[in-house]
PDB file of C-alpha atoms in Angstrom:
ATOM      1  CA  UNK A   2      15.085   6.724   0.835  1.00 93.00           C
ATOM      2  CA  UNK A   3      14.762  10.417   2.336  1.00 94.00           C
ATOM      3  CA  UNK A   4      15.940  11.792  -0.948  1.00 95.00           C
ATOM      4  CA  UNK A   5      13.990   9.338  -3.348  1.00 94.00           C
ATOM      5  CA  UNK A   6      11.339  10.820  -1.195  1.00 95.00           C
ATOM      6  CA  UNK A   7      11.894  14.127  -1.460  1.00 92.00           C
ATOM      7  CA  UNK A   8      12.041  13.889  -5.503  1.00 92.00           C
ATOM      8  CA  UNK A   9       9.234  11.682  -6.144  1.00 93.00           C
ATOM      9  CA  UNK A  10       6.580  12.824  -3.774  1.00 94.00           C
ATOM     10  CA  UNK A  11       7.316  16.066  -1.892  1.00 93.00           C
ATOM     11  CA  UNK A  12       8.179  18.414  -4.689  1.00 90.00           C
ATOM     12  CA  UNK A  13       5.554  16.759  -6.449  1.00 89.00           C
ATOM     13  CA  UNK A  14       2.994  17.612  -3.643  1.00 88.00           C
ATOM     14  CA  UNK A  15       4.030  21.417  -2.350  1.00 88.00           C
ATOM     15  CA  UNK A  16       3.884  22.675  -6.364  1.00 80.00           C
ATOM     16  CA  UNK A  17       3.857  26.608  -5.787  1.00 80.00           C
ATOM     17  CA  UNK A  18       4.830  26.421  -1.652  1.00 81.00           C
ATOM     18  CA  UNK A  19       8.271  26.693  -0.630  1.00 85.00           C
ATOM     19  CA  UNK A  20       9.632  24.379   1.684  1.00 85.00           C
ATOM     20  CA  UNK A  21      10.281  26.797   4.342  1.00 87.00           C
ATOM     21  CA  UNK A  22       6.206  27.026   4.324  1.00 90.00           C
ATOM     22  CA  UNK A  23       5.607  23.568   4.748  1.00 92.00           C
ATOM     23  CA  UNK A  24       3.215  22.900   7.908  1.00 94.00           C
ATOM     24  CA  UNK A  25       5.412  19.619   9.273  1.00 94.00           C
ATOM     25  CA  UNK A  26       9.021  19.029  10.290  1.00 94.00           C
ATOM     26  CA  UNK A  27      11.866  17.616   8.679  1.00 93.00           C
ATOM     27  CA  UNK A  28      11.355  14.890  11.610  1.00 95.00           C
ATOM     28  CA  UNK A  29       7.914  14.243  10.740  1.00 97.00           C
ATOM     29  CA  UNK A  30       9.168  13.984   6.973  1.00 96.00           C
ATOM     30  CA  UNK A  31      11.494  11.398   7.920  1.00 96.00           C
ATOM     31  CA  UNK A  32       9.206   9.478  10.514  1.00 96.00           C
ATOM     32  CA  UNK A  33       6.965   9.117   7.544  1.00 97.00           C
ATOM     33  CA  UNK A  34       9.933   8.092   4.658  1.00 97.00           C
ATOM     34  CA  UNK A  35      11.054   5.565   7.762  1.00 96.00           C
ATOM     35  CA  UNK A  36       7.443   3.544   8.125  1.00 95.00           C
ATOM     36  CA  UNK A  37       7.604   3.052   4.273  1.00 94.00           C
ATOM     37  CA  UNK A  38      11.405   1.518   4.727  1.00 94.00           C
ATOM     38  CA  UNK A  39      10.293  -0.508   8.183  1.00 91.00           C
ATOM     39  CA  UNK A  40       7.108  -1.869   5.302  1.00 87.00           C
ATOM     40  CA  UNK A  41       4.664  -0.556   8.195  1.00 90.00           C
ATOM     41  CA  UNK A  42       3.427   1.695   5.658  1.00 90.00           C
ATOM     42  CA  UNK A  43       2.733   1.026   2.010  1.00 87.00           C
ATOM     43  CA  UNK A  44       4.173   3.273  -0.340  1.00 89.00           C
ATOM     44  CA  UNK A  45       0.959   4.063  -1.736  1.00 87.00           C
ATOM     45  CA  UNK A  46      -0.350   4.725   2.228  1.00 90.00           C
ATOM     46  CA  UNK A  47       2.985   6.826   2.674  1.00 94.00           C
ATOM     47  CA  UNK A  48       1.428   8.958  -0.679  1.00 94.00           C
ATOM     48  CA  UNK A  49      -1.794   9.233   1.093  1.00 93.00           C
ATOM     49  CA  UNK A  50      -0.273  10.201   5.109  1.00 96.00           C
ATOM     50  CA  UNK A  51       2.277  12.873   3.006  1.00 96.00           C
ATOM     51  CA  UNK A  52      -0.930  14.523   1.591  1.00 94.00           C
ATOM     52  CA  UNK A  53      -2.685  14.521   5.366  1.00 95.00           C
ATOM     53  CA  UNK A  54       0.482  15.963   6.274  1.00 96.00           C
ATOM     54  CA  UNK A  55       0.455  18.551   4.053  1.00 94.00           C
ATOM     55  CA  UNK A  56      -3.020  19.901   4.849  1.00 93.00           C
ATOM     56  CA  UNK A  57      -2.413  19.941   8.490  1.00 92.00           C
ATOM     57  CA  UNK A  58       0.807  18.992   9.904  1.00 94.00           C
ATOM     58  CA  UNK A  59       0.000  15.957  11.676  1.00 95.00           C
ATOM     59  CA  UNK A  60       2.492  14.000  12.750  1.00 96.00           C
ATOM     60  CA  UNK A  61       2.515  10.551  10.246  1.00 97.00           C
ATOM     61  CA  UNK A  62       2.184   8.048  13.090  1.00 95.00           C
ATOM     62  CA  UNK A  63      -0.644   9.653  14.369  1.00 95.00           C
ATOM     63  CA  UNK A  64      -2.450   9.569  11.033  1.00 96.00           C
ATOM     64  CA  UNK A  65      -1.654   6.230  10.077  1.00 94.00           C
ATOM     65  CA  UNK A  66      -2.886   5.157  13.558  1.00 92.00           C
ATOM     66  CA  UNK A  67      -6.290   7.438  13.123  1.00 93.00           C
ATOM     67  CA  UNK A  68      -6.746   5.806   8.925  1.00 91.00           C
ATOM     68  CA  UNK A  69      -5.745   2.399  10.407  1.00 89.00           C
ATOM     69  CA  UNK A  70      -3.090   2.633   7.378  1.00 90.00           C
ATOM     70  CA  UNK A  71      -0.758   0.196   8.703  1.00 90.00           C
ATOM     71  CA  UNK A  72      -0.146  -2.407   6.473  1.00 89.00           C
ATOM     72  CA  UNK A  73      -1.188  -6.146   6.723  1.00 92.00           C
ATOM     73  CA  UNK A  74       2.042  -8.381   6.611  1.00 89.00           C
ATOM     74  CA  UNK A  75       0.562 -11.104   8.678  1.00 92.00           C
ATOM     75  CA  UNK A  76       0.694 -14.752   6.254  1.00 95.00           C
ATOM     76  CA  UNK A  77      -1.920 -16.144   8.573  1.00 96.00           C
ATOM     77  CA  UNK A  78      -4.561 -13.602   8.018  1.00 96.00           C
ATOM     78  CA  UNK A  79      -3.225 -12.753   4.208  1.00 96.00           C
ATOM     79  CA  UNK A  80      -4.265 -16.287   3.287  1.00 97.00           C
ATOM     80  CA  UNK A  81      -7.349 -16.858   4.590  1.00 97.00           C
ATOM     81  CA  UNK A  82      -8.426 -13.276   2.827  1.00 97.00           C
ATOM     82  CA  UNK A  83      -7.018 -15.073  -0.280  1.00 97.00           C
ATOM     83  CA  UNK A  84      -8.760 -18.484   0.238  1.00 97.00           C
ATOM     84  CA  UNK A  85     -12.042 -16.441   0.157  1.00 97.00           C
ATOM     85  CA  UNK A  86     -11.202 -14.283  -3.061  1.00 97.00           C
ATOM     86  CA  UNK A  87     -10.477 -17.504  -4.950  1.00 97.00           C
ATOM     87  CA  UNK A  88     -13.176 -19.535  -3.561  1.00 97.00           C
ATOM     88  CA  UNK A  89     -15.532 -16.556  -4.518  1.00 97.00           C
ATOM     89  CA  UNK A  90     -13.903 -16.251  -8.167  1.00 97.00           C
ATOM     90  CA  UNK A  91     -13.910 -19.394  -9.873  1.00 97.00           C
ATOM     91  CA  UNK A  92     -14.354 -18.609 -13.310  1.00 97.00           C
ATOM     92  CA  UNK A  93     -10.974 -16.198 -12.930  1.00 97.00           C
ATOM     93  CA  UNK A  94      -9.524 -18.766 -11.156  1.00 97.00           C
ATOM     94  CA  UNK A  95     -10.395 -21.620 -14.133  1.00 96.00           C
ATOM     95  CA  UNK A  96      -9.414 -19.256 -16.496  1.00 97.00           C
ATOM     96  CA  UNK A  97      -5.821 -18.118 -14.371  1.00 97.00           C
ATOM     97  CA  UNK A  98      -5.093 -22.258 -14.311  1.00 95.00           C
ATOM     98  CA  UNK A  99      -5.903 -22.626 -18.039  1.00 96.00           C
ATOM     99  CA  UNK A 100      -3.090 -19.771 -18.806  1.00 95.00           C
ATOM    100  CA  UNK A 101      -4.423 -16.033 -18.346  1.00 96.00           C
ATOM    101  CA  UNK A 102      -1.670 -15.653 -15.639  1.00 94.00           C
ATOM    102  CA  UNK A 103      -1.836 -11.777 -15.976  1.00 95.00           C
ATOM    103  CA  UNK A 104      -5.221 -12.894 -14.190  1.00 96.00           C
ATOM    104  CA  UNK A 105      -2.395 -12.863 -10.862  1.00 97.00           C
ATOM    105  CA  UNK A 106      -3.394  -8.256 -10.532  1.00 96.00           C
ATOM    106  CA  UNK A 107      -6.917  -9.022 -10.711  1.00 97.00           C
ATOM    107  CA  UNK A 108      -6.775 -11.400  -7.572  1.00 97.00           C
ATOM    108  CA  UNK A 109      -3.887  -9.041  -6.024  1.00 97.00           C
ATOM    109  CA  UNK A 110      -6.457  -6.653  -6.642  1.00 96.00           C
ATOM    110  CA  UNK A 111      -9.382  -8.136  -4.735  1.00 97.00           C
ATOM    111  CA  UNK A 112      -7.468  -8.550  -1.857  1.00 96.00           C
ATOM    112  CA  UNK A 113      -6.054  -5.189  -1.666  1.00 93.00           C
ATOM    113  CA  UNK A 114     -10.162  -4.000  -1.814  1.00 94.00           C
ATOM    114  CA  UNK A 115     -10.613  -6.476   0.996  1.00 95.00           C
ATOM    115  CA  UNK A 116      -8.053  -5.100   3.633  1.00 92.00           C
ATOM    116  CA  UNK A 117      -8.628  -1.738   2.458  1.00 87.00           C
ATOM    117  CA  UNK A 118      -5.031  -1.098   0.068  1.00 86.00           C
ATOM    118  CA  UNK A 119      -3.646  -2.472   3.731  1.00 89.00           C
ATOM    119  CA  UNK A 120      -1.993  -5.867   2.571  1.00 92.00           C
ATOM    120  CA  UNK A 121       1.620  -6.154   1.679  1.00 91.00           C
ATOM    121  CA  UNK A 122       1.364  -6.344  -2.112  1.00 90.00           C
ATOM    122  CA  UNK A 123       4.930  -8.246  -2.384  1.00 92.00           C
ATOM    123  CA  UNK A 124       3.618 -10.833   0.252  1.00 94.00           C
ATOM    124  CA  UNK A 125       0.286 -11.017  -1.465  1.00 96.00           C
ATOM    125  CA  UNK A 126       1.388 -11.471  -4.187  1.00 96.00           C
ATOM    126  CA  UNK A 127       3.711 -14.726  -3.065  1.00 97.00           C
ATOM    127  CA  UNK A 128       1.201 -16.031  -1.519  1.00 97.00           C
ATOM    128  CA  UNK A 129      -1.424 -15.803  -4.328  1.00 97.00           C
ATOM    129  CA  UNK A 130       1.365 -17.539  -6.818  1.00 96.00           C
ATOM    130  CA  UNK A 131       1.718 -20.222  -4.261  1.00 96.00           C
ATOM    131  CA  UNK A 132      -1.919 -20.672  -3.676  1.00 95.00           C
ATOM    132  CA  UNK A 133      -2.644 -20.372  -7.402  1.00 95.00           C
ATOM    133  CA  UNK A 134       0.183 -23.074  -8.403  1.00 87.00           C
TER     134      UNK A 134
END
């Protein structure tokens, strides 16, 4: 995970700064990489704590904690923000049930705007196929 890290998002954020020059720890690097793994974190909110990081140093708990980044994995809650999305979409919802099942990203969609990109998208998504038939 560190390493898939490392690749994909660090070298992509410091450009033109050497590593030596970054302004957080190899800890902090791997406190963030480990609240992706433990799904505490999105990977899209790890993307977004990496670039706090790298402006000031913060440590990543701290700034997930300040953003209220952590993610929503809780069913209960998850499905009664989905009840309301559907109830409040039925002419995506006739149209999902008549076939248009790529219609699934718009509703993931609307309830990733409605926890704030917080939601786990694999459990939203589970629930939305169950709720959806």
């Amino acid at each position: 995970s560190v390493a898939r890290w490392i690749v994909n998002e660090l070298l992509r954020e410091i450009k033109d700064t050497c590593i030596e020059d970054l302004p957080f720890t190899g800890a902090q690097f791997g406190a963030l990489v480990a609240l992706v793994d433990a799904k505490t974190l999105s990977n899209a909110a790890g993307k977004e704590v990496l670039a706090e990081m790298m402006q000031d140093g913060r440590d990543p708990v701290a700034i997930v904690q300040e953003k209220g980044l952590t993610q929503v994995s809780d069913a209960s809650f998850l499905e009664h923000v989905i009840d309301e999305i559907i109830s409040g979409h039925p002419y995506h919802l006739a149209r999902y049930k008549a076939g248009k099942t790529q219609l699934l990203g718009f509703f993931i969609g609307q309830v990733m705007k409605a926890t704030g990109g917080t939601a786990n998208p694999q459990l939203t998504k589970e629930l939305l196929e169950e709720k959806l038939g």
